[in-house]
Amino acid sequence: MNLPALVLKPQADRRLKLGHLWIYSNEVDTDKSPLKTFSMGQQALVTTHSGKPLGIALINPNGLICGRLVSRDEKYPLNKSLLVHRIKQALALRELAFAEPYYRLIYGDADLLPGLVVDRFGDYLVVQIASAGMELVKDEIVEALVQVLKPAGVLLANEHSARSLEGLTEYTEVAYGEVPESVELIENGARFMAPVHGGQKTGWFYDHRMNRALLKQYVQGKRVLDVFSYIGGWGVQAAVAGASEVYCVDASEAATDAVLENAQLNGVADKMAAIQGKAIDVLKELIAADERFDVVVLDPPAFIKKRKDQKAGEAAYRHINELGMRLLGRDGLLVSASCSMHLGKDTLLEIVRAAGRHLDRHVQIIGQGGQGPDHPIHPAIPETDYLKAVFARVYLA
């Protein structure tokens, strides 16, 4: 495969040699290799300024991140053969970590396939493509997945905002076999039906699996509030683990309907209720009604999507944590989570501490969690380490 060369400036290869996969536009020698000569998604041979090959990258000539390495060997471009190899490598990790076939199979950069996410729901695979380079080989992606996993169906769930950064349109289509509207998964012993057609992201969030498992030891006989519940990942598992009452709150009617369906699926419908409404409004209404819970789980969407959102986002996290604490009983447990990459673990701890002091409560951190092994962290790419969960005992000292 005769690839065009993307030549870096002197010393600009250092980060790649340390393990990073990204190339920034200001690192490219645009006299030797003008970015405008590359097409969106094109593969290119990345070289040092002196011409030494560094690997093959997918190019976005219009982006700040203008290239992402997919191979460090110039003999192996991104094609079906490399995809099969990468998928087998990723599968080996998941099969080591999990006994059942329900997990994130491909996690982008961390699995050396930047711009590609694949979630596995038993015999069904849901694929999200976020880069033009991956879009150009989507047929090969599907073929490779079919070869390695022999699924009953593959769904391309490509309706997400990240695609616009690469000039890609949004669509959802079945690329192989048949995929029903909802598919089953099992997590921590609980069963769910995930709406893979039209649900959030791929239909489910596997990333909090380990944190939801940790919660189970604290909910026996407890009254639990699951805020931003989506289809009940935290709440249904709490009920299955022995909670006496569980209330799930979400703005989406489809999500709250799914909570009750998943409760029924697990035989815990008698313990569960779903409240549709904006989280802040519902929390305030519950406070006004003098409701109290033994456990409050806060798992909001990312309040800080970009650096410019930092100040407002941190204020939003503090606000919901204060509201959550006000709903706790005298000796309650707050689970405060964040999927905002730009919110550091120390900052979330500080937010929980500050919320407690503002309410004159004592806070004890009794556990912290992150993403599971199906969301492995690339040690050279901090952005792959995004998930946080703080388990805090909160009481009047």
Short mmCIF file of N, CA, C and O in Angstrom, two decimals, residues 5-35 38 45-52 54 57-61 63-69 72 380 383:
data_model
loop_
_atom_site.label_atom_id
_atom_site.label_comp_id
_atom_site.label_asym_id
_atom_site.label_seq_id
_atom_site.Cartn_x
_atom_site.Cartn_y
_atom_site.Cartn_z
N ALA A 5 3.14 10.57 2.70
CA ALA A 5 3.87 10.80 3.95
C ALA A 5 3.34 12.03 4.67
O ALA A 5 3.09 13.07 4.05
N LEU A 6 3.18 11.90 5.97
CA LEU A 6 2.89 13.04 6.84
C LEU A 6 4.16 13.27 7.65
O LEU A 6 4.52 12.46 8.52
N VAL A 7 4.85 14.35 7.36
CA VAL A 7 6.16 14.61 7.95
C VAL A 7 6.02 15.54 9.16
O VAL A 7 5.40 16.60 9.07
N LEU A 8 6.61 15.13 10.26
CA LEU A 8 6.54 15.94 11.48
C LEU A 8 7.69 16.94 11.54
O LEU A 8 8.73 16.76 10.90
N LYS A 9 7.50 17.96 12.35
CA LYS A 9 8.56 18.93 12.60
C LYS A 9 9.66 18.29 13.44
O LYS A 9 9.43 17.25 14.08
N PRO A 10 10.83 18.88 13.48
CA PRO A 10 11.90 18.35 14.34
C PRO A 10 11.43 18.26 15.80
O PRO A 10 10.75 19.17 16.30
N GLN A 11 11.74 17.17 16.46
CA GLN A 11 11.40 16.90 17.87
C GLN A 11 9.90 16.65 18.11
O GLN A 11 9.51 16.35 19.24
N ALA A 12 9.08 16.74 17.07
CA ALA A 12 7.64 16.57 17.27
C ALA A 12 7.23 15.10 17.39
O ALA A 12 6.07 14.79 17.61
N ASP A 13 8.20 14.21 17.24
CA ASP A 13 7.89 12.78 17.33
C ASP A 13 7.99 12.25 18.77
O ASP A 13 7.68 11.09 19.02
N ARG A 14 8.39 13.07 19.70
CA ARG A 14 8.68 12.60 21.06
C ARG A 14 7.45 11.97 21.72
O ARG A 14 7.53 10.90 22.32
N ARG A 15 6.28 12.64 21.61
CA ARG A 15 5.08 12.11 22.25
C ARG A 15 4.68 10.76 21.67
O ARG A 15 4.28 9.85 22.40
N LEU A 16 4.78 10.63 20.35
CA LEU A 16 4.43 9.36 19.72
C LEU A 16 5.36 8.24 20.19
O LEU A 16 4.93 7.11 20.44
N LYS A 17 6.62 8.57 20.34
CA LYS A 17 7.59 7.56 20.78
C LYS A 17 7.33 7.14 22.24
O LYS A 17 7.69 6.04 22.64
N LEU A 18 6.71 8.03 23.01
CA LEU A 18 6.38 7.71 24.40
C LEU A 18 5.07 6.93 24.52
O LEU A 18 4.68 6.56 25.61
N GLY A 19 4.40 6.74 23.39
CA GLY A 19 3.21 5.90 23.40
C GLY A 19 1.92 6.55 22.97
O GLY A 19 0.91 5.86 22.78
N HIS A 20 1.91 7.87 22.84
CA HIS A 20 0.68 8.56 22.45
C HIS A 20 0.34 8.21 21.00
O HIS A 20 1.20 7.79 20.22
N LEU A 21 -0.94 8.39 20.65
CA LEU A 21 -1.40 8.05 19.30
C LEU A 21 -1.80 9.27 18.48
O LEU A 21 -2.04 9.15 17.29
N TRP A 22 -1.87 10.44 19.11
CA TRP A 22 -2.41 11.61 18.43
C TRP A 22 -1.31 12.49 17.85
O TRP A 22 -0.24 12.65 18.43
N ILE A 23 -1.65 13.11 16.72
CA ILE A 23 -0.77 14.08 16.08
C ILE A 23 -1.53 15.39 15.95
O ILE A 23 -2.65 15.41 15.41
N TYR A 24 -0.95 16.45 16.46
CA TYR A 24 -1.58 17.76 16.37
C TYR A 24 -1.12 18.50 15.13
O TYR A 24 0.02 18.33 14.67
N SER A 25 -2.00 19.34 14.61
CA SER A 25 -1.71 20.02 13.34
C SER A 25 -0.47 20.90 13.42
O SER A 25 0.26 21.04 12.43
N ASN A 26 -0.18 21.45 14.62
CA ASN A 26 1.00 22.31 14.74
C ASN A 26 2.31 21.51 14.85
O ASN A 26 3.38 22.08 14.98
N GLU A 27 2.20 20.17 14.85
CA GLU A 27 3.39 19.32 14.87
C GLU A 27 3.81 18.87 13.48
O GLU A 27 4.83 18.22 13.31
N VAL A 28 3.01 19.21 12.48
CA VAL A 28 3.25 18.75 11.11
C VAL A 28 4.08 19.78 10.34
O VAL A 28 3.84 20.99 10.42
N ASP A 29 5.08 19.30 9.62
CA ASP A 29 5.85 20.17 8.71
C ASP A 29 5.01 20.36 7.46
O ASP A 29 5.03 19.54 6.53
N THR A 30 4.26 21.45 7.42
CA THR A 30 3.33 21.67 6.32
C THR A 30 4.01 22.14 5.04
O THR A 30 3.37 22.23 3.99
N ASP A 31 5.31 22.43 5.11
CA ASP A 31 6.05 22.70 3.87
C ASP A 31 6.32 21.40 3.14
O ASP A 31 6.17 21.31 1.91
N LYS A 32 6.70 20.37 3.89
CA LYS A 32 6.98 19.07 3.29
C LYS A 32 5.71 18.26 3.02
O LYS A 32 5.67 17.46 2.08
N SER A 33 4.70 18.44 3.88
CA SER A 33 3.46 17.66 3.72
C SER A 33 2.27 18.53 4.09
O SER A 33 1.75 18.45 5.20
N PRO A 34 1.82 19.40 3.17
CA PRO A 34 0.67 20.28 3.45
C PRO A 34 -0.57 19.47 3.81
O PRO A 34 -0.93 18.54 3.09
N LEU A 35 -1.20 19.83 4.90
CA LEU A 35 -2.38 19.09 5.34
C LEU A 35 -3.50 19.14 4.31
O LEU A 35 -4.29 18.19 4.17
N PHE A 38 -4.25 16.21 1.93
CA PHE A 38 -4.82 14.95 2.41
C PHE A 38 -6.35 15.02 2.39
O PHE A 38 -6.93 16.06 2.67
N LEU A 45 1.49 7.59 5.98
CA LEU A 45 2.69 7.12 6.68
C LEU A 45 3.29 8.31 7.43
O LEU A 45 3.69 9.30 6.82
N VAL A 46 3.32 8.21 8.74
CA VAL A 46 3.87 9.29 9.57
C VAL A 46 5.37 9.09 9.70
O VAL A 46 5.84 7.98 10.02
N THR A 47 6.14 10.15 9.46
CA THR A 47 7.60 10.05 9.57
C THR A 47 8.16 11.17 10.43
O THR A 47 7.53 12.22 10.62
N THR A 48 9.35 10.92 10.95
CA THR A 48 10.09 11.99 11.63
C THR A 48 10.52 13.01 10.59
O THR A 48 10.39 12.80 9.38
N HIS A 49 11.07 14.11 11.06
CA HIS A 49 11.51 15.14 10.13
C HIS A 49 12.61 14.63 9.21
O HIS A 49 12.73 15.06 8.06
N SER A 50 13.37 13.64 9.70
CA SER A 50 14.46 13.09 8.89
C SER A 50 13.99 11.95 7.99
O SER A 50 14.79 11.39 7.23
N GLY A 51 12.72 11.57 8.10
CA GLY A 51 12.17 10.56 7.21
C GLY A 51 12.01 9.17 7.80
O GLY A 51 11.60 8.24 7.09
N LYS A 52 12.29 9.00 9.09
CA LYS A 52 12.15 7.68 9.70
C LYS A 52 10.67 7.37 9.95
O LYS A 52 9.97 8.16 10.56
N LEU A 54 7.24 6.23 11.53
CA LEU A 54 6.73 6.10 12.89
C LEU A 54 5.45 5.26 12.95
O LEU A 54 5.08 4.78 14.01
N ALA A 57 -1.28 6.52 10.21
CA ALA A 57 -2.31 7.28 10.92
C ALA A 57 -3.50 7.56 10.00
O ALA A 57 -3.36 7.63 8.77
N LEU A 58 -4.66 7.74 10.63
CA LEU A 58 -5.85 8.23 9.94
C LEU A 58 -5.84 9.75 10.04
O LEU A 58 -5.65 10.30 11.12
N ILE A 59 -6.06 10.42 8.92
CA ILE A 59 -5.88 11.88 8.86
C ILE A 59 -7.21 12.62 8.82
O ILE A 59 -8.14 12.25 8.10
N ASN A 60 -7.27 13.68 9.62
CA ASN A 60 -8.32 14.68 9.52
C ASN A 60 -7.63 16.01 9.26
O ASN A 60 -7.14 16.65 10.21
N PRO A 61 -7.53 16.43 8.00
CA PRO A 61 -6.73 17.62 7.68
C PRO A 61 -7.29 18.91 8.26
O PRO A 61 -6.58 19.92 8.30
N GLY A 63 -8.70 19.15 11.44
CA GLY A 63 -8.82 19.12 12.89
C GLY A 63 -7.56 19.54 13.62
O GLY A 63 -6.45 19.47 13.08
N LEU A 64 -7.72 19.98 14.87
CA LEU A 64 -6.57 20.26 15.72
C LEU A 64 -5.78 18.97 15.91
O LEU A 64 -4.55 18.94 15.82
N ILE A 65 -6.52 17.86 16.20
CA ILE A 65 -5.90 16.54 16.17
C ILE A 65 -6.04 16.07 14.73
O ILE A 65 -7.10 15.64 14.30
N CYS A 66 -4.96 16.15 14.00
CA CYS A 66 -5.05 15.91 12.55
C CYS A 66 -4.71 14.47 12.17
O CYS A 66 -4.88 14.08 11.01
N GLY A 67 -4.22 13.70 13.13
CA GLY A 67 -3.88 12.32 12.83
C GLY A 67 -3.96 11.45 14.07
O GLY A 67 -3.68 11.92 15.18
N ARG A 68 -4.35 10.19 13.86
CA ARG A 68 -4.38 9.22 14.96
C ARG A 68 -3.74 7.92 14.47
O ARG A 68 -4.18 7.34 13.47
N LEU A 69 -2.70 7.49 15.17
CA LEU A 69 -2.00 6.28 14.76
C LEU A 69 -2.89 5.05 14.92
O LEU A 69 -3.55 4.87 15.94
N ARG A 72 1.93 0.95 14.19
CA ARG A 72 3.31 1.44 14.31
C ARG A 72 4.24 0.73 13.34
O ARG A 72 5.45 0.91 13.39
N ALA A 380 -0.71 6.58 28.09
CA ALA A 380 -0.17 7.80 27.48
C ALA A 380 -1.27 8.78 27.08
O ALA A 380 -0.98 9.90 26.66
N GLU A 383 -7.08 11.13 28.40
CA GLU A 383 -8.49 11.25 28.04
C GLU A 383 -9.23 9.92 28.08
O GLU A 383 -10.46 9.89 28.15
#
